[in-house]
Amino acid sequence: MKRTFDFVGLNTVISEAFKPLHQVTPALARKAGMDAGMKGTTPSNCHHSYFAEEALESEWYRGYRMGKQNREEE
């Protein structure tokens, strides 16, 4: 059986992931951080737009800590 790999599709996915997210607010950053904390996702696997500004990054980590705490309590 012959297998082929879709490099074009992979490059499309990668380029879409590196586009900046539009209108990222501190509330959205906190929610994304909370989701990541509850799912056990590491910060390095999250979208770079949440870390573009210091205010957004601090809100993301605030949500991340809250999400991790909720996951540990369950």
PDB file of C-alpha atoms in Angstrom:
ATOM      1  CA  MET A   1       0.000   0.000   0.000  1.00  0.00           C
ATOM      2  CA  LYS A   2       1.367   3.398  -0.981  1.00  0.00           C
ATOM      3  CA  ARG A   3       0.938   6.354   1.371  1.00  0.00           C
ATOM      4  CA  THR A   4       1.303  10.006   0.508  1.00  0.00           C
ATOM      5  CA  PHE A   5       1.583  12.961   2.814  1.00  0.00           C
ATOM      6  CA  ASP A   6      -0.345  16.177   2.209  1.00  0.00           C
ATOM      7  CA  PHE A   7       2.363  18.836   2.619  1.00  0.00           C
ATOM      8  CA  VAL A   8       0.170  21.535   1.062  1.00  0.00           C
ATOM      9  CA  GLY A   9      -2.578  20.862   3.603  1.00  0.00           C
ATOM     10  CA  LEU A  10      -0.083  20.883   6.456  1.00  0.00           C
ATOM     11  CA  ASN A  11       1.407  24.192   5.309  1.00  0.00           C
ATOM     12  CA  THR A  12      -2.103  25.676   5.116  1.00  0.00           C
ATOM     13  CA  VAL A  13      -2.863  24.623   8.685  1.00  0.00           C
ATOM     14  CA  ILE A  14       0.452  26.015   9.936  1.00  0.00           C
ATOM     15  CA  SER A  15       0.029  29.358   8.165  1.00  0.00           C
ATOM     16  CA  GLU A  16      -3.533  29.719   9.494  1.00  0.00           C
ATOM     17  CA  ALA A  17      -2.294  29.057  13.033  1.00  0.00           C
ATOM     18  CA  PHE A  18       0.267  31.853  12.794  1.00  0.00           C
ATOM     19  CA  LYS A  19      -2.192  34.519  11.635  1.00  0.00           C
ATOM     20  CA  PRO A  20      -2.927  36.924  14.489  1.00  0.00           C
ATOM     21  CA  LEU A  21      -6.342  36.661  16.103  1.00  0.00           C
ATOM     22  CA  HIS A  22      -8.467  39.772  15.637  1.00  0.00           C
ATOM     23  CA  GLN A  23      -9.906  41.704  18.564  1.00  0.00           C
ATOM     24  CA  VAL A  24      -8.354  39.742  21.411  1.00  0.00           C
ATOM     25  CA  THR A  25      -9.667  41.288  24.616  1.00  0.00           C
ATOM     26  CA  PRO A  26      -8.426  40.619  28.151  1.00  0.00           C
ATOM     27  CA  ALA A  27     -11.669  38.723  28.846  1.00  0.00           C
ATOM     28  CA  LEU A  28     -11.092  36.453  25.838  1.00  0.00           C
ATOM     29  CA  ALA A  29      -7.490  35.892  26.894  1.00  0.00           C
ATOM     30  CA  ARG A  30      -8.620  34.942  30.413  1.00  0.00           C
ATOM     31  CA  LYS A  31     -11.250  32.542  29.006  1.00  0.00           C
ATOM     32  CA  ALA A  32      -8.695  30.929  26.675  1.00  0.00           C
ATOM     33  CA  GLY A  33      -6.282  30.539  29.579  1.00  0.00           C
ATOM     34  CA  MET A  34      -8.983  28.980  31.729  1.00  0.00           C
ATOM     35  CA  ASP A  35      -9.875  26.521  28.952  1.00  0.00           C
ATOM     36  CA  ALA A  36      -6.202  25.615  28.564  1.00  0.00           C
ATOM     37  CA  GLY A  37      -5.794  25.097  32.297  1.00  0.00           C
ATOM     38  CA  MET A  38      -8.859  22.874  32.525  1.00  0.00           C
ATOM     39  CA  LYS A  39      -7.765  20.760  29.542  1.00  0.00           C
ATOM     40  CA  GLY A  40      -4.147  20.519  30.667  1.00  0.00           C
ATOM     41  CA  THR A  41      -2.780  22.359  27.627  1.00  0.00           C
ATOM     42  CA  THR A  42       0.627  23.974  28.028  1.00  0.00           C
ATOM     43  CA  PRO A  43       1.083  27.691  27.282  1.00  0.00           C
ATOM     44  CA  SER A  44       3.463  26.877  24.418  1.00  0.00           C
ATOM     45  CA  ASN A  45       0.610  25.089  22.615  1.00  0.00           C
ATOM     46  CA  CYS A  46      -1.720  28.098  22.766  1.00  0.00           C
ATOM     47  CA  HIS A  47      -2.143  30.815  20.150  1.00  0.00           C
ATOM     48  CA  HIS A  48       0.542  33.505  20.185  1.00  0.00           C
ATOM     49  CA  SER A  49      -2.008  36.350  19.997  1.00  0.00           C
ATOM     50  CA  TYR A  50      -2.883  35.849  23.659  1.00  0.00           C
ATOM     51  CA  PHE A  51       0.721  36.758  24.547  1.00  0.00           C
ATOM     52  CA  ALA A  52       1.118  39.752  22.192  1.00  0.00           C
ATOM     53  CA  GLU A  53       0.784  42.325  24.977  1.00  0.00           C
ATOM     54  CA  GLU A  54       1.713  42.148  28.632  1.00  0.00           C
ATOM     55  CA  ALA A  55      -1.863  42.888  29.754  1.00  0.00           C
ATOM     56  CA  LEU A  56      -3.246  40.041  27.632  1.00  0.00           C
ATOM     57  CA  GLU A  57      -0.536  37.669  28.798  1.00  0.00           C
ATOM     58  CA  SER A  58      -1.201  38.389  32.477  1.00  0.00           C
ATOM     59  CA  GLU A  59      -4.947  37.838  31.968  1.00  0.00           C
ATOM     60  CA  TRP A  60      -4.241  34.571  30.116  1.00  0.00           C
ATOM     61  CA  TYR A  61      -2.084  33.296  32.978  1.00  0.00           C
ATOM     62  CA  ARG A  62      -4.703  34.407  35.496  1.00  0.00           C
ATOM     63  CA  GLY A  63      -7.307  32.299  33.691  1.00  0.00           C
ATOM     64  CA  TYR A  64      -4.815  29.461  33.314  1.00  0.00           C
ATOM     65  CA  ARG A  65      -4.213  29.322  37.070  1.00  0.00           C
ATOM     66  CA  MET A  66      -7.971  29.360  37.729  1.00  0.00           C
ATOM     67  CA  GLY A  67      -8.531  26.560  35.203  1.00  0.00           C
ATOM     68  CA  LYS A  68      -5.760  24.417  36.692  1.00  0.00           C
ATOM     69  CA  GLN A  69      -7.182  24.948  40.163  1.00  0.00           C
ATOM     70  CA  ASN A  70     -10.655  23.878  38.988  1.00  0.00           C
ATOM     71  CA  ARG A  71      -9.219  20.772  37.318  1.00  0.00           C
ATOM     72  CA  GLU A  72      -7.340  19.768  40.471  1.00  0.00           C
ATOM     73  CA  GLU A  73     -10.454  20.186  42.629  1.00  0.00           C
ATOM     74  CA  GLU A  74     -12.517  17.786  40.499  1.00  0.00           C
TER      75      GLU A  74
END
